[in-house]
Short mmCIF file of C-alpha atoms in Angstrom, two decimals:
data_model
loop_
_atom_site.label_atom_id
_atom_site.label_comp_id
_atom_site.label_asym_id
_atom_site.label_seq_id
_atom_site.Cartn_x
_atom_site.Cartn_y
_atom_site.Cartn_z
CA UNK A 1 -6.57 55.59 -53.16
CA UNK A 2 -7.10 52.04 -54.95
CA UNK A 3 -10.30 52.04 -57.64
CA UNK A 4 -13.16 50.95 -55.68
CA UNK A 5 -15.26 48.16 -57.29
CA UNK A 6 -17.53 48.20 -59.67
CA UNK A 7 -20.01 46.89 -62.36
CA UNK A 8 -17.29 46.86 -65.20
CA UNK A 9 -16.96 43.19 -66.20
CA UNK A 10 -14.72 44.04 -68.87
CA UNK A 11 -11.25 42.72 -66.93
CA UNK A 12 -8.79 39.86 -67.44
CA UNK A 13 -10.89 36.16 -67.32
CA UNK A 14 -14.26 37.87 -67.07
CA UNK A 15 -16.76 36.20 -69.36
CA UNK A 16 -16.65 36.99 -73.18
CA UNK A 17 -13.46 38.75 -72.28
CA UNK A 18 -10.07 39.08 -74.12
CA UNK A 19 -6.39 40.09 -73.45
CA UNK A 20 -5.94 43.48 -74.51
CA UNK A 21 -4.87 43.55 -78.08
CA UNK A 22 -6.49 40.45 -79.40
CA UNK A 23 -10.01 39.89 -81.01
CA UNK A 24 -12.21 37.19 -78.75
CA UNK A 25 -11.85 33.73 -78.67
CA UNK A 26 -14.71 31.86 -80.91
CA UNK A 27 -16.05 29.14 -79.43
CA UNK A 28 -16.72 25.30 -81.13
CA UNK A 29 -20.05 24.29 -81.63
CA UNK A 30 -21.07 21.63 -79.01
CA UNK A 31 -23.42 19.83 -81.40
CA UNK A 32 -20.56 19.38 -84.27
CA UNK A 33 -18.64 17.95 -81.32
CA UNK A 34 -21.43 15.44 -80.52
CA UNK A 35 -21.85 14.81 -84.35
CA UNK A 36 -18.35 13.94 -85.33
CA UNK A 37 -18.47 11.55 -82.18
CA UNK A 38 -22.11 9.82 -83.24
CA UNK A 39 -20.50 9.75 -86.96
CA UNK A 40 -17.54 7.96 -85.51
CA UNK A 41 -18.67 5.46 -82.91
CA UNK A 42 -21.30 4.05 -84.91
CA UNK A 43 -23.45 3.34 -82.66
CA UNK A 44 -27.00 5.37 -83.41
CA UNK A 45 -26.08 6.47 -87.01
CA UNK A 46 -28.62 8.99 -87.88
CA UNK A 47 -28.22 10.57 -84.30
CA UNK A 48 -24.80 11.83 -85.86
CA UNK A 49 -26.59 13.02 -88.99
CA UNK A 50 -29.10 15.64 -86.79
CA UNK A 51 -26.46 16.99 -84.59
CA UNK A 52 -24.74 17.89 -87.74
CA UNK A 53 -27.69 19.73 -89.39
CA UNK A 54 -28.49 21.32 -86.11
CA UNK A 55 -24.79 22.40 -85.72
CA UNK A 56 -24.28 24.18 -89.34
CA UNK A 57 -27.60 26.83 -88.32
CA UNK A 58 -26.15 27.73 -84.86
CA UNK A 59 -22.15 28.01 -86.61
CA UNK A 60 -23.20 30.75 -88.70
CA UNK A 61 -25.70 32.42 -86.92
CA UNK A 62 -22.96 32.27 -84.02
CA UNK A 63 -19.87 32.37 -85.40
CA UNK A 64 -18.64 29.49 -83.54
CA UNK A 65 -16.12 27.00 -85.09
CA UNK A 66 -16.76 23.61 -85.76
CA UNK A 67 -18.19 23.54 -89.34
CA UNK A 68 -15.71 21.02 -90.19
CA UNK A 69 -16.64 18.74 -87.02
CA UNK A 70 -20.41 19.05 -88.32
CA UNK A 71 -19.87 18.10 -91.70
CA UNK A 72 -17.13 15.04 -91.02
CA UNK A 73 -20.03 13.60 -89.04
CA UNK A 74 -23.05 14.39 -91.29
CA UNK A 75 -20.86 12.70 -93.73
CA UNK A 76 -19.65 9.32 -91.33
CA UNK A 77 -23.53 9.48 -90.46
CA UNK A 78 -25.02 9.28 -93.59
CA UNK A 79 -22.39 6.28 -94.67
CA UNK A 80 -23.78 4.43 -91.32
CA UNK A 81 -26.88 5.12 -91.76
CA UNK A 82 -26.98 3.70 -95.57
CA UNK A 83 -24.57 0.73 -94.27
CA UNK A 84 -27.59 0.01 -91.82
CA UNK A 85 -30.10 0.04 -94.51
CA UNK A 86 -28.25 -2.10 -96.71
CA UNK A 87 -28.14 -4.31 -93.58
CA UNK A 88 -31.01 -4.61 -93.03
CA UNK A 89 -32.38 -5.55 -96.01
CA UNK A 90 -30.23 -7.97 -96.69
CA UNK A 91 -30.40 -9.44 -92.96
CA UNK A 92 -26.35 -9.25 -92.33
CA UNK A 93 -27.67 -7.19 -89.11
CA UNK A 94 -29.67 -9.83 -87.59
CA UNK A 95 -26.50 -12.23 -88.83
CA UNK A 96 -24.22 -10.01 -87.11
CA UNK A 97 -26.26 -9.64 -84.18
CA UNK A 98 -26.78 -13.18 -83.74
CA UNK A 99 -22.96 -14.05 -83.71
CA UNK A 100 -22.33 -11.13 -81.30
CA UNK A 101 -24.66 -11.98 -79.01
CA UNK A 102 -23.87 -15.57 -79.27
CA UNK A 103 -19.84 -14.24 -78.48
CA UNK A 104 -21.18 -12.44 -75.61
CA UNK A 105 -23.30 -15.29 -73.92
CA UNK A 106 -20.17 -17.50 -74.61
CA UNK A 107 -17.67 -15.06 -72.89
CA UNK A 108 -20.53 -14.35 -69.72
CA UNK A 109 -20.84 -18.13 -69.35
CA UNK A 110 -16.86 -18.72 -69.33
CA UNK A 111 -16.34 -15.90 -66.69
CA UNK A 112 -18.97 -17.29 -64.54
CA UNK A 113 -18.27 -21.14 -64.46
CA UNK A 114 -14.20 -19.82 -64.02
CA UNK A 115 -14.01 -19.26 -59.85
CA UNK A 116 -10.98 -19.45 -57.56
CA UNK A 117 -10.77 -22.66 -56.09
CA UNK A 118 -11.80 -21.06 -52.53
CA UNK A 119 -15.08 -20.18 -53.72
CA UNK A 120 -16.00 -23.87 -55.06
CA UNK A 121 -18.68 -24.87 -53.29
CA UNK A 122 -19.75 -28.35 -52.01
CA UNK A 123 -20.70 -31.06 -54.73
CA UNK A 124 -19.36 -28.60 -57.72
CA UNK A 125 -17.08 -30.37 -60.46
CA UNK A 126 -14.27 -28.61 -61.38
CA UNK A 127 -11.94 -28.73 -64.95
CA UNK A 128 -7.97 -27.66 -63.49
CA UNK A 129 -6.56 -27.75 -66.83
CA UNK A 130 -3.52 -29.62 -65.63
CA UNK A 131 -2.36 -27.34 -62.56
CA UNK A 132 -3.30 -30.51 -60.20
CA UNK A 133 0.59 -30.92 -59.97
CA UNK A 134 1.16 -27.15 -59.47
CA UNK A 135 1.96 -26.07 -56.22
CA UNK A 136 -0.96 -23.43 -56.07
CA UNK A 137 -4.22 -22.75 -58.57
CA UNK A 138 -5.64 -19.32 -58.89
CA UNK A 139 -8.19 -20.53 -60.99
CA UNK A 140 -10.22 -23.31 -61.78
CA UNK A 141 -13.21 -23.92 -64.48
CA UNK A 142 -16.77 -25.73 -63.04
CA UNK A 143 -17.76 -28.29 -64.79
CA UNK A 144 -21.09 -29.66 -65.08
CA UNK A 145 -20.42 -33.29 -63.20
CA UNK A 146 -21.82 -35.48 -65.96
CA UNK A 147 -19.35 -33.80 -68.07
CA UNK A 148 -15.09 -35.19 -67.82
CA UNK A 149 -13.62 -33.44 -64.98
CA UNK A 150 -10.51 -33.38 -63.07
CA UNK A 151 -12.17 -33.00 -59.47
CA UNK A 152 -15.00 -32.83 -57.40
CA UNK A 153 -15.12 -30.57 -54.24
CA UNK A 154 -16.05 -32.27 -51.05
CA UNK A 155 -16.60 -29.64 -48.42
CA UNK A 156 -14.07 -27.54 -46.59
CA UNK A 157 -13.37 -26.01 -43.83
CA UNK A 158 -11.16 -22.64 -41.77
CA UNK A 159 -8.34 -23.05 -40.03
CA UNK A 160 -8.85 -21.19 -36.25
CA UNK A 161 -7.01 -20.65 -33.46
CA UNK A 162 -3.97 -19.82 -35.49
CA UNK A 163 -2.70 -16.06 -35.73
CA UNK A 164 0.73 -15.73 -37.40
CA UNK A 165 1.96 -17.94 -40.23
CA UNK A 166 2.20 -21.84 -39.28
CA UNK A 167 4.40 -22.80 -42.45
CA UNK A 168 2.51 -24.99 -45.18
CA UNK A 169 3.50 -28.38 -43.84
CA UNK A 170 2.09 -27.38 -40.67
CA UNK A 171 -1.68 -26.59 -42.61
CA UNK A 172 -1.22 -29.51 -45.24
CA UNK A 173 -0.97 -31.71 -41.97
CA UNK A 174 -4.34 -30.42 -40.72
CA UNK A 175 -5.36 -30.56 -43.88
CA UNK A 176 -4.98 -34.26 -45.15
CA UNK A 177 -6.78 -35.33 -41.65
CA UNK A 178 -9.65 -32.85 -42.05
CA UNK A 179 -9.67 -33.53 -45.67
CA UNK A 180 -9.86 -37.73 -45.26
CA UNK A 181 -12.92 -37.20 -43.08
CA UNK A 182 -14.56 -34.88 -44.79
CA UNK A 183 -13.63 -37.33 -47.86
CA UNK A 184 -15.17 -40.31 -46.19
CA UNK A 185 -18.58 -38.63 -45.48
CA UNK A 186 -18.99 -36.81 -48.57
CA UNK A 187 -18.66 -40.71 -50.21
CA UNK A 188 -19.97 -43.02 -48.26
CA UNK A 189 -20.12 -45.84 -51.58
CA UNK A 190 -16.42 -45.74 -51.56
CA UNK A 191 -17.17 -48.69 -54.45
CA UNK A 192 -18.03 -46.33 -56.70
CA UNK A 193 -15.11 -43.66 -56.13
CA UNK A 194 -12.68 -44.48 -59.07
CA UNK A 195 -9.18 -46.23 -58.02
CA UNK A 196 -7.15 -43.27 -59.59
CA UNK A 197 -8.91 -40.75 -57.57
CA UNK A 198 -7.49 -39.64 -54.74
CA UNK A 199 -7.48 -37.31 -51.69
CA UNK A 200 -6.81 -33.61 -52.85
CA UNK A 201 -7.10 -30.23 -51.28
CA UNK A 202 -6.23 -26.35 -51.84
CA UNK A 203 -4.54 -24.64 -49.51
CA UNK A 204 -3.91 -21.15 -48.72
CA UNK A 205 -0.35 -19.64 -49.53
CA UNK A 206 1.43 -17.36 -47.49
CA UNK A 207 0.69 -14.36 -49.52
CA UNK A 208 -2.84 -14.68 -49.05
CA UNK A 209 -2.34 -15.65 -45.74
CA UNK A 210 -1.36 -12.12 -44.82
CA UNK A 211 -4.90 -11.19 -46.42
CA UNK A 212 -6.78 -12.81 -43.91
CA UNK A 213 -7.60 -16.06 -46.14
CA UNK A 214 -7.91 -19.38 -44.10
CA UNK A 215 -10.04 -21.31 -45.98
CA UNK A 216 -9.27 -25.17 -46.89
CA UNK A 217 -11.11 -26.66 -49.75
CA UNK A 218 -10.85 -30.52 -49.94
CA UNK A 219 -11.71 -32.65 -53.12
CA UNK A 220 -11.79 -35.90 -54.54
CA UNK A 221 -9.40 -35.19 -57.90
CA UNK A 222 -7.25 -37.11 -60.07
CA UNK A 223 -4.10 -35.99 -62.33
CA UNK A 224 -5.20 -38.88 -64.95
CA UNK A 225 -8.36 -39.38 -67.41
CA UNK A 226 -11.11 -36.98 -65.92
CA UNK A 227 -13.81 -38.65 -64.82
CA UNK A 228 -17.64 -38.25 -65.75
CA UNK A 229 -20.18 -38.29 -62.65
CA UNK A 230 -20.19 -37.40 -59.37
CA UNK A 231 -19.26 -39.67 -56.54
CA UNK A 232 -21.21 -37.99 -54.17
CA UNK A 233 -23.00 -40.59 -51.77
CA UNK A 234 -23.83 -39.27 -48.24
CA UNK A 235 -27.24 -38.68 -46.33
CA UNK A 236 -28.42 -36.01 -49.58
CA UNK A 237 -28.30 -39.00 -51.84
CA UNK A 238 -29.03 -42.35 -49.66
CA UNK A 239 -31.34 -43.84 -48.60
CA UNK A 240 -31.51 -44.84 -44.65
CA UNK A 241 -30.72 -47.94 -45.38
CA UNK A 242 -27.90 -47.60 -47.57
CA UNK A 243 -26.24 -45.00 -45.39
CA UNK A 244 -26.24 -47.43 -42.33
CA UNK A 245 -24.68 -50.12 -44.30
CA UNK A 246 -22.16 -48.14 -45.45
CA UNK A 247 -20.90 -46.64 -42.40
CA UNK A 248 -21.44 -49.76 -40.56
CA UNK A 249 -19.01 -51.72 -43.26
CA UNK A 250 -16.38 -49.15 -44.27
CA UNK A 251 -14.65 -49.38 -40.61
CA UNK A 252 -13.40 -52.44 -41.84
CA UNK A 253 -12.33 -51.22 -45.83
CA UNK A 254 -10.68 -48.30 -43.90
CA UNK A 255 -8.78 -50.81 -41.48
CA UNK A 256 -7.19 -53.05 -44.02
CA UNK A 257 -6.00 -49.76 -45.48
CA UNK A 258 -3.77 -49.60 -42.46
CA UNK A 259 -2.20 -52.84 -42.04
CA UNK A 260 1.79 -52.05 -41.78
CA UNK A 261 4.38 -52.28 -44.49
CA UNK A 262 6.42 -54.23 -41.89
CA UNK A 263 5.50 -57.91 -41.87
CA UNK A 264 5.41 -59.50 -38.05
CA UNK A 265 8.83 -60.83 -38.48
CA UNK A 266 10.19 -57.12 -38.05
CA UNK A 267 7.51 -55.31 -36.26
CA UNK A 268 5.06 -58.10 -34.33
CA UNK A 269 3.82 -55.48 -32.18
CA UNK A 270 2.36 -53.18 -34.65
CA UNK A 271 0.77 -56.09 -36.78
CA UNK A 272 -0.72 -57.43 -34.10
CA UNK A 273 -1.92 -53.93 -33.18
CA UNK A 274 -3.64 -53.66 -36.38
CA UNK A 275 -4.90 -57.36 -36.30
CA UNK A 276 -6.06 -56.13 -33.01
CA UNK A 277 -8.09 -53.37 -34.87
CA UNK A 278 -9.58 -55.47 -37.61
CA UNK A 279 -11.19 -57.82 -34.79
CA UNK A 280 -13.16 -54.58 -33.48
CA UNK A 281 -13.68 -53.42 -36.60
CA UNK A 282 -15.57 -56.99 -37.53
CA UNK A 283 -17.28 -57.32 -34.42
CA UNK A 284 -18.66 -54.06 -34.22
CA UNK A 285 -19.88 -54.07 -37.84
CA UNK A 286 -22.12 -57.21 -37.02
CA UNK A 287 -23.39 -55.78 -33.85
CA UNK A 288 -24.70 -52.43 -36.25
CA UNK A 289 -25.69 -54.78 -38.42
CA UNK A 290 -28.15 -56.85 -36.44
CA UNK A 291 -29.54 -53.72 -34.07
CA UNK A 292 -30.87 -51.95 -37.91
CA UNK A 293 -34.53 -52.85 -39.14
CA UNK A 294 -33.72 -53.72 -42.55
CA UNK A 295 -36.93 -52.76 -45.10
CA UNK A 296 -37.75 -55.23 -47.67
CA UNK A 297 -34.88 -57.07 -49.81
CA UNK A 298 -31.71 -56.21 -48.28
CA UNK A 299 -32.87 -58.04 -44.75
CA UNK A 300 -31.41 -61.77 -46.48
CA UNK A 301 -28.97 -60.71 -47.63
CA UNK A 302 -27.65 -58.68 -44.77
CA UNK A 303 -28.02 -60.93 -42.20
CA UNK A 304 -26.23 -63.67 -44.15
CA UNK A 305 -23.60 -61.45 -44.23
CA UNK A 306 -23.85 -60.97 -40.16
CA UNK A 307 -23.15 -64.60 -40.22
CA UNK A 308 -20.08 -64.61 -42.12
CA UNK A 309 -18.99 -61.30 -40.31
CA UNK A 310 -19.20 -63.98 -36.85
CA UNK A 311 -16.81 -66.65 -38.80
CA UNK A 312 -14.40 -64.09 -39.23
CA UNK A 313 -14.44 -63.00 -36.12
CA UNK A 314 -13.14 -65.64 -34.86
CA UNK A 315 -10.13 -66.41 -37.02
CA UNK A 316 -9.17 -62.53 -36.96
CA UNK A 317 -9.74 -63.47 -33.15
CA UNK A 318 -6.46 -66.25 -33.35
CA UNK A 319 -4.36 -63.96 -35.70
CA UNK A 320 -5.11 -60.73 -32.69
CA UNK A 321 -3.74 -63.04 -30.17
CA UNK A 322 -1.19 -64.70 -31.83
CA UNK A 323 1.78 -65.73 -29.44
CA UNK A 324 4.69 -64.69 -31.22
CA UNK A 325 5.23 -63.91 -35.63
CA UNK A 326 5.40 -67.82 -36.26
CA UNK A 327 1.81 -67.95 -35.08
CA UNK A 328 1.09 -64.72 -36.49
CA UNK A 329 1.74 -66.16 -39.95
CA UNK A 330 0.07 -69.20 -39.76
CA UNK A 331 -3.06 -67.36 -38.90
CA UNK A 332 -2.58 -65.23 -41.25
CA UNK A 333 -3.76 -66.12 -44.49
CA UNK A 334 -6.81 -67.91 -43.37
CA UNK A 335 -8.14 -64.36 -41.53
CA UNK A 336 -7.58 -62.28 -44.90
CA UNK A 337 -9.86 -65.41 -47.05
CA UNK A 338 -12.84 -65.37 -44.06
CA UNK A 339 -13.44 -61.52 -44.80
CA UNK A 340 -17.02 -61.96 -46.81
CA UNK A 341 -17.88 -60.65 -49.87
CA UNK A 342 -20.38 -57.67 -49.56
CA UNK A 343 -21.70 -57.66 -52.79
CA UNK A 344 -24.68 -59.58 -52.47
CA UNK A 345 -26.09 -57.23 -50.05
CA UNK A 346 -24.92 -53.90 -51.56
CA UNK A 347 -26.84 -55.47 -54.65
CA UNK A 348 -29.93 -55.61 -52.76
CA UNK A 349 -29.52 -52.28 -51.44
CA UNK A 350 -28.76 -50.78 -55.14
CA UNK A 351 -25.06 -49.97 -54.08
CA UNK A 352 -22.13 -50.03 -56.19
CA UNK A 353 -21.49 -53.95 -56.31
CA UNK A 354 -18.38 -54.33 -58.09
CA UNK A 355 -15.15 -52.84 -56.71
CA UNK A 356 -13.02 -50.37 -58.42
CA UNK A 357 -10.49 -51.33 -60.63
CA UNK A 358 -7.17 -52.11 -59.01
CA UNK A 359 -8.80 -52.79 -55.49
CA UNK A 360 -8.53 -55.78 -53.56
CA UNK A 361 -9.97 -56.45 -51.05
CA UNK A 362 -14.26 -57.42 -50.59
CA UNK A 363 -15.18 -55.37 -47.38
#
């Protein structure tokens, strides 16, 4: 018949227990433990030195081990704590303090202005430390924008209706025409956009692709001397005024941009396309023009330059319907001199008057 059960706690792994044959197992201290750790860390100094002299009591009364953990922390306790006195009578504490917390503010303030360039948001300025020509960023460091910066982000947007992979000429196409848009609005005073800036955007790669990331962030950035200010001029920043004006007048900046590298000899078609363009461009500027109520100063100004817009018209009118690329040419010139000078009124209007370096042309 097996023993039946019974209140004998005496067996293998019962509490207090030992293997037959060898005296019991003594036990360390918890607060020498604690101690030595306080003495060692540094941290609350004469913590360390009480959980040592409430350790040696319980070690003997016990018979626990850990006198040598109490004492190695009294001891690393009492230097601390004498350390800390010196300290602070001499104020290296506060010094110390002042230089850690100064460290730490520095360090909180780095991690938090350095973002991956798909969580820039719209108007931030942004340092790239020189990865503009890299393929792809990870990171990027906002700047404030009246600080030198490398770029300023100009919205974004996701691509949709796309499931598997499109290959990255496929989104850097989407991207450069969303991009120049978005570009366009986000700067309406395209005067004040320096000539070395240019149209930039981030794209994602295929690895992060597979992770569900879509997003396209598109910037005004250069790879030359950073620049110091924002170019942000849209509705946020303009006045009514100024904002008509500008997009009434940049049709035709945008146009000229076009004209083809082939001159009419080789492609007459396509110039006189664009000529074509330039005429509606003109004429549709003065119509805007005329149908705004202009406030105050800019009304002289402005409607001098409706007049002008009219000459033009009709020698960009000639070159439009020129017969053939000899007549093409000889309207030629005298079109590109009867585009007027906008200054005058974006003075009035307390735009950018004077175009960016390396630009040349007035509209």
């Amino acid at each position: 018949m097996p023993y039946a059960p019974g209140p004998y706690s005496g067996g293998p792994g019962a509490p207090g227990a030992a293997p037959y044959g060898l005296p019991p197992r003594r036990t360390t201290n918890g607060f020498a433990v604690a101690s030595l750790i306080a003495g060692i860390v540094c941290c609350l100094p004469p913590l360390g030195l009480i959980l040592g002299l409430v350790a040696l009591p319980q070690i003997r009364k016990r018979d626990q081990a850990g006198k040598g953990l109490a004492v190695s922390g009294i001891v690393l306790s009492a230097v601390s704590s004498l350390l800390l006195v010196i300290g602070l009578a001499t104020g290296g504490v506060g010094s110390a303090w002042s230089s850690f917390k100064e460290g730490f503010e520095e360090g909180m303030d780095e991690a938090s202005r350095s973002k991956s360039p798909f969580s820039l948001r719209t108007g931030q300025c942004f340092g790239d430390d020189g990865k503009l020509e890299e393929e792809y960023a990870d990171e990027v460091t906002i700047v404030d924008c009246e600080r030198p910066h490398d770029g300023e982000v100009t919205g974004g947007f996701k691509l949709t209706g796309i499931d598997k992979w499109p290959g990255e000429d496929a989104i850097e196409k989407i991207a450069e025409q969303r991009c120049e848009t978005i570009n366009a609005d986000y700067a309406l005073d395209t005067w004040a956009v320096p000539q070395h800036f240019g149209l930039y955007f981030y794209l994602p790669s295929r690895e992060s692709w597979r992770l569900g990331d879509r997003t396209v962030t598109c910037a005004y950035a250069t790879e030359k001397k950073p620049f110091s200010g924002s170019v942000r001029s849209d509705a946020t920043t303009l006045t009514l005024d100024q904002e008509h004006f500008l997009r009434t007048v940049n049709p035709i900046e945008t146009v000229t941009q076009r004209e083809p590298e082939d001159d009419p000899d080789e492609d007459f078609a396509g110039n006189k396309a664009w000529s074509g363009e330039m005429l509606a461009a003109i004429d549709e500027a003065r119509a805007d023009l005329g149908d705004h109520s202009w406030s105050g100063l800019p009304k002289a100004p402005v409607e001098k330059l409706r007049t002008e817009l009219g000459a033009a018209s009709k020698l960009w009118r000639e070159l439009a319907t020129a017969a053939d690329a000899d007549a093409y040419w000889e309207a030629y010139d005298t079109a590109w001199e009867a585009l007027p000078d906008t200054a005058a009124a974006r003075t009035a209007l307390g735009l950018t008057d004077t175009l960016p370096e390396g630009e040349g042309t007035s509209a």
